[in-house]
Tab-separated table of C-alpha atoms in Angstrom:
chain	number	residue	atom	x	y	z
A	12	MET	CA	119.009	106.116	124.872
A	13	GLY	CA	115.585	107.757	124.538
A	14	ASP	CA	116.649	110.838	126.587
A	15	ASN	CA	119.554	111.433	124.201
A	16	ARG	CA	117.450	111.583	121.068
A	17	ARG	CA	117.129	114.979	119.369
A	18	GLN	CA	113.486	115.867	119.849
A	19	PHE	CA	111.658	117.843	117.200
A	20	ASP	CA	110.865	121.330	118.485
A	21	LEU	CA	107.156	122.006	118.055
A	22	ASN	CA	107.817	125.733	118.491
A	23	ALA	CA	110.245	125.902	115.587
A	24	LYS	CA	109.465	127.013	112.044
A	25	HIS	CA	110.904	125.297	108.972
A	26	CYS	CA	110.522	125.504	105.217
A	27	PHE	CA	110.376	121.788	104.375
A	28	VAL	CA	109.748	119.063	106.942
A	29	HIS	CA	110.060	115.501	105.656
A	30	ILE	CA	108.104	112.859	107.554
A	31	ILE	CA	110.092	109.605	107.543
A	32	TRP	CA	107.043	107.375	107.794
A	33	GLY	CA	108.511	104.112	106.628
A	34	ASN	CA	109.684	102.006	109.569
A	35	GLU	CA	112.695	100.810	107.558
A	36	LEU	CA	116.138	101.934	106.434
A	37	LYS	CA	116.411	100.682	102.854
A	38	PHE	CA	114.723	103.752	101.350
A	39	SER	CA	114.767	106.250	104.229
A	40	THR	CA	118.554	106.449	104.301
A	41	LYS	CA	118.555	107.049	100.535
A	42	TYR	CA	116.380	110.144	100.468
A	43	VAL	CA	117.859	111.644	103.640
A	44	LYS	CA	121.324	111.381	102.097
A	45	LEU	CA	120.032	112.668	98.756
A	46	VAL	CA	118.321	115.813	100.027
A	47	ASN	CA	121.294	116.658	102.258
A	48	ASP	CA	123.729	116.536	99.321
A	49	GLU	CA	124.286	120.183	98.421
A	50	SER	CA	126.671	119.218	95.608
A	51	LEU	CA	123.601	118.007	93.701
A	52	GLY	CA	121.805	121.349	94.078
A	53	PHE	CA	119.745	120.845	97.235
A	54	LYS	CA	119.731	123.469	100.001
A	55	LYS	CA	120.305	121.443	103.135
A	56	ASP	CA	119.366	124.213	105.569
A	57	GLU	CA	115.820	124.296	104.156
A	58	HIS	CA	115.119	120.672	105.081
A	59	VAL	CA	114.370	118.863	108.314
A	60	PHE	CA	113.549	115.168	108.742
A	61	VAL	CA	111.275	113.810	111.457
A	62	THR	CA	110.604	110.190	112.354
A	63	PRO	CA	108.407	108.649	115.070
A	64	PHE	CA	110.397	105.387	114.977
A	65	GLU	CA	113.201	104.980	117.499
A	66	ASN	CA	115.172	102.477	115.419
A	67	VAL	CA	115.049	104.703	112.340
A	68	TYR	CA	116.195	107.725	114.311
A	69	ASP	CA	118.979	105.765	115.996
A	70	ALA	CA	120.300	104.652	112.594
A	71	LEU	CA	120.262	108.268	111.331
A	72	ARG	CA	121.130	110.077	114.572
A	73	ASP	CA	124.481	111.309	113.199
A	74	VAL	CA	122.644	113.335	110.556
A	75	GLU	CA	122.176	116.703	112.217
A	76	ASN	CA	118.825	117.599	110.645
A	77	VAL	CA	117.110	114.326	111.563
A	78	PHE	CA	114.852	114.534	114.613
A	79	PHE	CA	112.742	112.168	116.676
A	80	HIS	CA	109.142	112.897	117.555
A	81	ASN	CA	107.427	110.698	120.092
A	82	THR	CA	103.729	110.248	119.431
A	83	LYS	CA	101.079	107.828	120.633
A	84	ASN	CA	100.394	106.345	117.192
A	85	PRO	CA	103.540	106.501	115.001
A	86	ARG	CA	101.526	105.830	111.829
A	87	GLY	CA	98.587	108.006	112.786
A	88	GLY	CA	97.168	111.150	111.235
A	89	GLN	CA	97.692	112.991	114.514
A	90	LEU	CA	101.413	113.120	113.743
A	91	ILE	CA	100.624	115.377	110.785
A	92	ASN	CA	98.414	117.568	112.962
A	93	GLU	CA	101.275	117.984	115.440
A	94	ILE	CA	104.020	118.744	112.900
A	95	ALA	CA	102.155	120.764	110.244
A	96	PRO	CA	102.025	124.079	112.190
A	97	CYS	CA	105.842	124.042	112.322
A	98	CYS	CA	106.528	124.270	108.598
A	99	ASP	CA	105.543	125.714	105.254
A	100	TRP	CA	105.512	122.292	103.614
A	101	LEU	CA	105.237	118.695	104.750
A	102	ILE	CA	106.869	116.184	102.419
A	103	ILE	CA	105.494	112.820	103.488
A	104	HIS	CA	107.351	109.700	102.430
A	105	ASP	CA	104.860	106.796	102.568
A	106	LEU	CA	101.462	108.097	103.643
A	107	CYS	CA	99.408	106.561	106.437
A	108	LYS	CA	96.384	104.319	105.842
A	109	PRO	CA	92.965	105.725	104.815
A	110	MET	CA	91.394	105.734	108.286
A	111	GLU	CA	94.335	107.802	109.542
A	112	VAL	CA	94.302	110.058	106.477
A	113	ARG	CA	90.751	110.979	107.469
A	114	LYS	CA	92.055	112.229	110.825
A	115	ILE	CA	94.335	114.850	109.260
A	116	ARG	CA	92.901	118.334	109.707
A	117	ARG	CA	91.554	119.752	106.481
A	118	GLU	CA	93.641	122.939	106.647
A	119	TYR	CA	96.896	120.965	106.626
A	120	PHE	CA	96.320	119.066	103.383
A	121	SER	CA	97.312	122.124	101.336
A	122	LYS	CA	100.771	121.879	102.930
A	123	ILE	CA	101.279	118.245	102.013
A	124	VAL	CA	103.442	116.815	99.256
A	125	TRP	CA	102.792	113.088	99.289
A	126	ARG	CA	105.665	110.984	97.984
A	127	THR	CA	103.807	107.754	97.304
A	128	TRP	CA	105.324	104.329	97.892
A	129	GLY	CA	102.558	102.539	96.005
A	130	ASN	CA	101.064	100.589	98.883
A	131	ASP	CA	100.042	103.825	100.618
A	132	ALA	CA	97.394	104.757	98.025
A	133	GLY	CA	94.550	103.099	99.930
A	134	TYR	CA	93.849	99.672	101.330
A	135	ILE	CA	95.143	96.789	99.217
A	136	TYR	CA	92.776	94.045	98.060
A	137	GLN	CA	93.857	90.431	98.504
A	138	GLN	CA	92.788	87.433	96.459
A	139	GLY	CA	90.194	85.280	98.209
A	140	GLU	CA	89.370	87.795	100.970
A	141	TYR	CA	85.974	88.786	99.617
A	142	LEU	CA	84.402	90.236	102.769
A	143	LYS	CA	87.532	92.134	103.758
A	144	ASN	CA	87.874	93.457	100.224
A	145	MET	CA	84.300	94.788	100.305
A	146	VAL	CA	85.021	96.668	103.523
A	147	LYS	CA	88.290	98.002	102.096
A	148	ALA	CA	86.501	99.140	98.942
A	149	VAL	CA	83.994	101.148	100.967
A	150	LEU	CA	86.737	102.755	103.074
A	151	ASN	CA	88.794	103.564	99.992
A	152	MET	CA	85.783	105.184	98.346
A	153	LEU	CA	84.941	107.257	101.434
A	154	THR	CA	88.551	108.468	101.737
A	155	LYS	CA	89.218	109.211	98.061
A	156	LYS	CA	88.458	112.921	98.336
A	157	TYR	CA	90.972	113.396	101.149
A	158	TYR	CA	93.883	112.261	98.989
A	159	ARG	CA	92.845	114.788	96.367
A	160	PHE	CA	93.254	117.628	98.911
A	161	VAL	CA	97.077	117.325	98.942
A	162	PHE	CA	99.062	119.984	97.107
A	163	ALA	CA	101.066	117.546	94.966
A	164	VAL	CA	102.111	113.919	94.626
A	165	GLY	CA	105.677	112.680	94.210
A	166	TYR	CA	106.376	109.438	92.371
A	167	ALA	CA	109.169	107.021	91.456
A	168	ASN	CA	108.255	106.325	87.816
A	169	LYS	CA	105.264	106.050	85.503
A	170	VAL	CA	103.908	103.038	87.392
A	171	ASP	CA	102.983	105.379	90.243
A	172	VAL	CA	101.499	107.902	87.815
A	173	VAL	CA	99.190	105.258	86.364
A	174	ASP	CA	98.275	104.008	89.832
A	175	ILE	CA	97.454	107.426	91.289
A	176	ARG	CA	95.492	108.654	88.282
A	177	GLN	CA	93.339	105.556	88.005
A	178	ARG	CA	92.534	105.851	91.716
A	179	PHE	CA	92.116	109.602	92.145
A	180	GLY	CA	92.046	111.195	88.707
A	181	GLU	CA	94.359	113.979	87.548
A	182	MET	CA	96.557	115.458	90.262
A	183	PRO	CA	99.752	117.569	90.183
A	184	MET	CA	102.584	115.031	90.048
A	185	PHE	CA	106.380	115.301	90.146
A	186	ARG	CA	109.030	112.633	89.751
A	187	MET	CA	110.863	112.411	93.087
A	188	ALA	CA	113.378	109.667	92.429
A	189	TYR	CA	115.457	108.382	95.333
A	190	ALA	CA	118.454	108.710	93.060
A	191	ASN	CA	122.134	108.046	93.664
A	192	ALA	CA	124.788	109.773	91.580
A	193	ASN	CA	126.866	106.610	91.334
A	194	ASN	CA	124.181	104.045	90.533
A	195	TYR	CA	124.253	104.305	86.753
A	196	ASP	CA	128.017	103.833	86.586
A	197	LEU	CA	127.810	101.000	89.112
A	198	LEU	CA	125.078	99.148	87.225
A	199	SER	CA	126.722	99.772	83.861
A	200	GLY	CA	129.931	98.273	85.184
A	201	ILE	CA	128.104	95.218	86.489
A	202	ARG	CA	126.264	94.825	83.186
A	203	ASN	CA	129.487	95.096	81.193
A	204	GLU	CA	131.132	92.480	83.404
A	205	ALA	CA	128.205	90.104	82.953
A	206	GLN	CA	128.143	90.591	79.190
A	207	SER	CA	131.900	90.146	78.765
A	208	SER	CA	132.064	87.002	80.907
A	209	GLY	CA	128.913	85.486	79.385
A	210	LYS	CA	126.652	82.883	80.951
A	211	LYS	CA	128.798	80.196	82.569
A	212	ASP	CA	126.245	77.391	82.769
A	213	ASP	CA	122.889	76.232	81.426
A	214	LEU	CA	120.968	76.775	84.659
A	215	LEU	CA	117.867	78.955	84.238
A	216	ARG	CA	117.624	81.342	87.199
A	217	VAL	CA	114.171	82.706	88.010
A	218	VAL	CA	113.266	85.294	90.657
A	219	ILE	CA	109.717	85.153	92.000
A	220	GLY	CA	108.397	88.169	93.906
A	221	HIS	CA	110.348	90.619	96.019
A	222	PHE	CA	109.165	90.257	99.613
A	223	GLY	CA	107.354	88.015	102.069
A	224	PHE	CA	103.827	89.365	101.776
A	225	LYS	CA	100.818	87.870	100.024
A	226	ASP	CA	100.660	90.904	97.697
A	227	ASP	CA	103.131	89.129	95.399
A	228	ASN	CA	100.688	86.261	94.822
A	229	HIS	CA	103.533	83.743	95.038
A	230	LYS	CA	101.358	80.637	95.171
A	231	GLN	CA	99.775	81.298	91.789
A	232	VAL	CA	103.244	81.566	90.252
A	233	ILE	CA	104.449	78.430	92.035
A	234	ASP	CA	101.500	76.478	90.654
A	235	LEU	CA	102.285	77.717	87.131
A	236	VAL	CA	106.005	76.921	87.186
A	237	ALA	CA	105.800	73.652	89.133
A	238	LYS	CA	105.696	71.782	85.803
A	239	TYR	CA	109.292	72.910	85.206
A	240	ALA	CA	110.637	71.507	88.485
A	241	ASN	CA	112.417	68.655	86.717
A	242	GLU	CA	114.202	70.999	84.329
A	243	ASN	CA	117.608	72.657	84.817
A	244	VAL	CA	116.118	75.593	86.721
A	245	ARG	CA	116.302	77.268	90.093
A	246	PHE	CA	113.640	79.528	91.622
A	247	TYR	CA	114.728	82.315	93.967
A	248	PHE	CA	112.342	83.900	96.485
A	249	PRO	CA	113.574	87.207	98.011
A	250	LEU	CA	112.166	87.185	101.562
A	251	SER	CA	114.428	89.580	103.461
A	252	TYR	CA	111.340	91.301	104.870
A	253	GLY	CA	107.670	90.441	105.165
A	254	ASP	CA	105.053	88.755	107.323
A	255	PRO	CA	106.719	85.872	109.222
A	256	GLU	CA	103.551	83.759	109.278
A	257	TYR	CA	102.958	84.173	105.544
A	258	THR	CA	106.631	83.603	104.774
A	259	ALA	CA	106.680	80.323	106.720
A	260	LYS	CA	103.644	79.043	104.818
A	261	LEU	CA	105.099	80.189	101.496
A	262	LYS	CA	108.400	78.392	102.085
A	263	LYS	CA	106.585	75.195	102.982
A	264	TYR	CA	104.373	75.425	99.871
A	265	ALA	CA	107.293	76.227	97.554
A	266	ALA	CA	109.345	73.345	98.937
A	267	LYS	CA	106.440	70.970	98.437
A	268	LYS	CA	105.817	72.040	94.828
A	269	LEU	CA	109.351	72.808	93.656
A	270	GLY	CA	111.487	70.639	95.906
A	271	ASN	CA	115.148	71.585	96.092
A	272	LYS	CA	114.715	73.879	93.083
A	273	ALA	CA	113.359	76.560	95.466
A	274	GLU	CA	115.887	78.825	97.183
A	275	PHE	CA	114.938	81.449	99.756
A	276	ILE	CA	116.908	84.684	100.119
A	277	GLU	CA	116.218	85.774	103.686
A	278	GLU	CA	119.217	87.988	104.414
A	279	PHE	CA	119.128	91.619	103.341
A	280	MET	CA	121.747	92.316	100.662
A	281	PRO	CA	123.521	95.658	100.163
A	282	TYR	CA	122.493	97.334	96.907
A	283	GLU	CA	125.593	96.380	94.920
A	284	GLN	CA	125.387	92.746	96.005
A	285	TYR	CA	121.690	92.576	95.127
A	286	ALA	CA	122.373	94.202	91.745
A	287	ARG	CA	125.062	91.621	90.993
A	288	PHE	CA	122.618	88.880	91.921
A	289	TYR	CA	120.048	90.342	89.498
A	290	SER	CA	122.637	90.589	86.751
A	291	GLN	CA	122.985	86.785	86.896
A	292	ILE	CA	119.296	85.832	86.760
A	293	ASP	CA	117.377	85.100	83.556
A	294	ILE	CA	113.733	85.759	84.464
A	295	CYS	CA	111.939	88.105	86.867
A	296	ILE	CA	108.328	87.259	87.779
A	297	MET	CA	106.350	89.943	89.608
A	298	ASN	CA	102.766	88.841	90.144
A	299	GLY	CA	101.514	91.749	92.243
A	300	THR	CA	98.780	94.033	90.984
A	301	ARG	CA	99.784	97.260	92.695
A	302	SER	CA	102.691	99.678	92.446
A	303	CYS	CA	105.512	97.868	94.211
A	304	ALA	CA	108.860	96.160	93.570
A	305	LEU	CA	109.850	99.063	91.306
A	306	GLY	CA	113.501	98.777	92.340
A	307	ASN	CA	113.512	95.100	91.380
A	308	ILE	CA	111.749	95.836	88.106
A	309	SER	CA	114.309	98.549	87.419
A	310	LEU	CA	117.222	96.150	87.928
A	311	ALA	CA	115.630	93.446	85.792
A	312	ALA	CA	114.948	95.917	82.984
A	313	PHE	CA	118.400	97.508	83.167
A	314	PHE	CA	120.059	94.106	82.821
A	315	GLY	CA	117.735	93.075	79.989
A	316	LYS	CA	116.040	90.202	81.811
A	317	LYS	CA	112.780	88.627	80.755
A	318	ILE	CA	110.013	90.145	82.879
A	319	TYR	CA	106.644	88.533	83.600
A	320	LEU	CA	103.925	90.814	85.048
A	321	HIS	CA	100.378	90.364	86.331
A	322	ARG	CA	98.021	90.969	83.411
A	323	SER	CA	95.707	93.187	85.484
A	324	GLY	CA	98.450	94.944	87.414
A	325	VAL	CA	99.359	98.616	87.340
A	326	ILE	CA	102.976	97.816	86.391
A	327	LYS	CA	101.823	96.134	83.176
A	328	LYS	CA	99.657	99.147	82.357
A	329	ALA	CA	102.675	101.406	82.687
A	330	PHE	CA	104.801	99.040	80.588
A	331	ASP	CA	102.093	99.026	77.910
A	332	MET	CA	102.053	102.836	77.855
A	333	GLU	CA	105.801	102.866	77.228
A	334	ASN	CA	105.749	99.885	74.848
A	335	ALA	CA	108.253	98.227	77.162
A	336	PRO	CA	108.867	94.502	76.423
A	337	HIS	CA	107.383	92.027	78.906
A	338	MET	CA	105.212	88.919	79.224
A	339	CYS	CA	102.160	88.140	81.347
A	340	VAL	CA	102.280	85.688	84.243
A	341	ASP	CA	99.127	83.844	83.214
A	342	SER	CA	100.629	83.096	79.790
A	343	ILE	CA	103.023	80.660	81.496
A	344	LYS	CA	100.142	78.188	81.707
A	345	GLY	CA	100.359	77.408	77.981
A	346	MET	CA	104.161	77.485	77.692
A	347	ASN	CA	106.591	74.611	77.519
A	348	PHE	CA	109.960	75.090	79.208
A	349	GLU	CA	111.715	76.328	76.083
A	350	GLU	CA	109.080	79.003	75.517
A	351	PHE	CA	109.169	80.027	79.165
A	352	ALA	CA	112.946	80.338	79.129
A	353	GLN	CA	113.270	82.080	75.743
A	354	PRO	CA	114.897	85.498	76.382
A	355	LEU	CA	113.354	88.798	75.397
A	356	ILE	CA	115.855	90.908	73.496
A	357	TYR	CA	115.577	94.652	74.078
A	358	SER	CA	117.744	97.701	74.706
A	359	GLU	CA	117.998	100.124	77.617
A	360	ASN	CA	116.112	102.703	75.546
A	361	ASP	CA	113.102	100.386	75.345
A	362	VAL	CA	112.718	100.520	79.136
A	363	ALA	CA	114.143	103.998	79.759
A	364	GLU	CA	111.171	105.074	81.873
A	365	PHE	CA	111.788	102.317	84.413
A	366	VAL	CA	115.582	102.228	84.823
A	367	VAL	CA	118.176	104.413	86.522
A	368	LYS	CA	119.006	107.545	84.534
A	369	PRO	CA	122.515	108.111	83.094
A	370	ASN	CA	122.529	111.734	84.286
A	371	ILE	CA	121.757	112.416	87.950
A	372	GLN	CA	120.508	115.935	87.189
A	373	THR	CA	117.984	114.496	84.742
A	374	ALA	CA	116.830	112.097	87.444
A	375	LEU	CA	116.465	114.962	89.943
A	376	LYS	CA	114.716	117.482	87.693
A	377	GLY	CA	111.328	116.668	89.201
A	378	TRP	CA	112.654	117.386	92.700
A	379	PHE	CA	113.959	120.803	91.728
A	380	ASP	CA	110.868	121.718	89.726
A	381	LEU	CA	108.745	120.840	92.751
A	382	LEU	CA	110.894	122.670	95.311
A	383	ASP	CA	110.953	125.807	93.134
A	384	LEU	CA	107.170	125.671	92.861
A	385	LEU	CA	106.796	125.244	96.625
A	386	ARG	CA	109.027	128.250	97.300
A	387	GLU	CA	107.003	130.370	94.863
A	388	GLU	CA	103.753	129.201	96.438
A	389	SER	CA	105.087	130.059	99.900
A	390	GLN	CA	105.800	133.613	98.731
A	391	ARG	CA	102.372	133.865	97.156
A	392	ARG	CA	100.661	132.683	100.326
A	393	LYS	CA	102.740	135.059	102.457
A	394	SER	CA	101.887	138.033	100.261
A	395	ILE	CA	98.181	137.207	100.582
A	396	SER	CA	98.388	136.887	104.374
A	397	ASP	CA	100.265	140.221	104.623
A	398	LYS	CA	97.510	142.129	102.846
């Protein structure tokens, strides 16, 4: 199999090379398909995609401009050093960790557009890990200047803008949504179906977190909602990916505290199926502090669900900036069940920043603004080098 993979040619020269640096297919397939869709206004022949992960390449091998590049450390800064001479611009989807960022040669940072995924903006601090957090804080501080060397930052929505600016200050930023032309119509149809059929029972459905990592601070939420375990409620834990050891402990803890009211979603759902699931819930609780779960937040907001956020989290800060309706997780402590379950009534306009856009061209404007700027900058740099 390995001999049949299309290898990236290190002697070639390209305009835009996208580094597929997420070892997953949920998002990678989205932006590869998006940028290759010329009907939306992209120029496919300008773009090349490179991944160091065999499974990602194998899933995308039928896409002619996707290439495999074998390297010793797939998530290492050396990958950038190897690919950067072959292009005008590197568009990196999900940047490597700070110690690897420091290994990128200084001259290549000016070629980089970093499309942040939230968890790639430095090491993440975890509750209770005081010594590790001190070390992470030092490494984050020492690496801060390197992130500021990149040419521009791409983001999903204002949550990322808040996150990046509070970490690194003002930087050139462009919305680079992983948009789909059909999503708004799909979600609108699902929402209309749910509204026309109405709620068919009195069960309160609550989603807690979005993956099986400690970043979601599940246990704190479980402790807060355990008092409702005897009510007509069910708690759903999406765990289709995550740390197996943490997930096993979480399931055991949730079962102990919530009994048979806890349900674990461990199989990956296609987007439409997951959206239909979200259209039937009542409450979404996201207790992480960083920029993550934005797709889940977007679904919850689009369907008008009650959203609880971490009071000190970056998502809440972005919601506050937009005056978007929400509640704080820690406020659950003083709530009885009726207060906890009481819906928040708001319109799509109230959460417009965080939900899928009705017009695909509006959603993609940031992409095209960025690509036009990069082309102009390439011409400027070429004219300087020719003098």
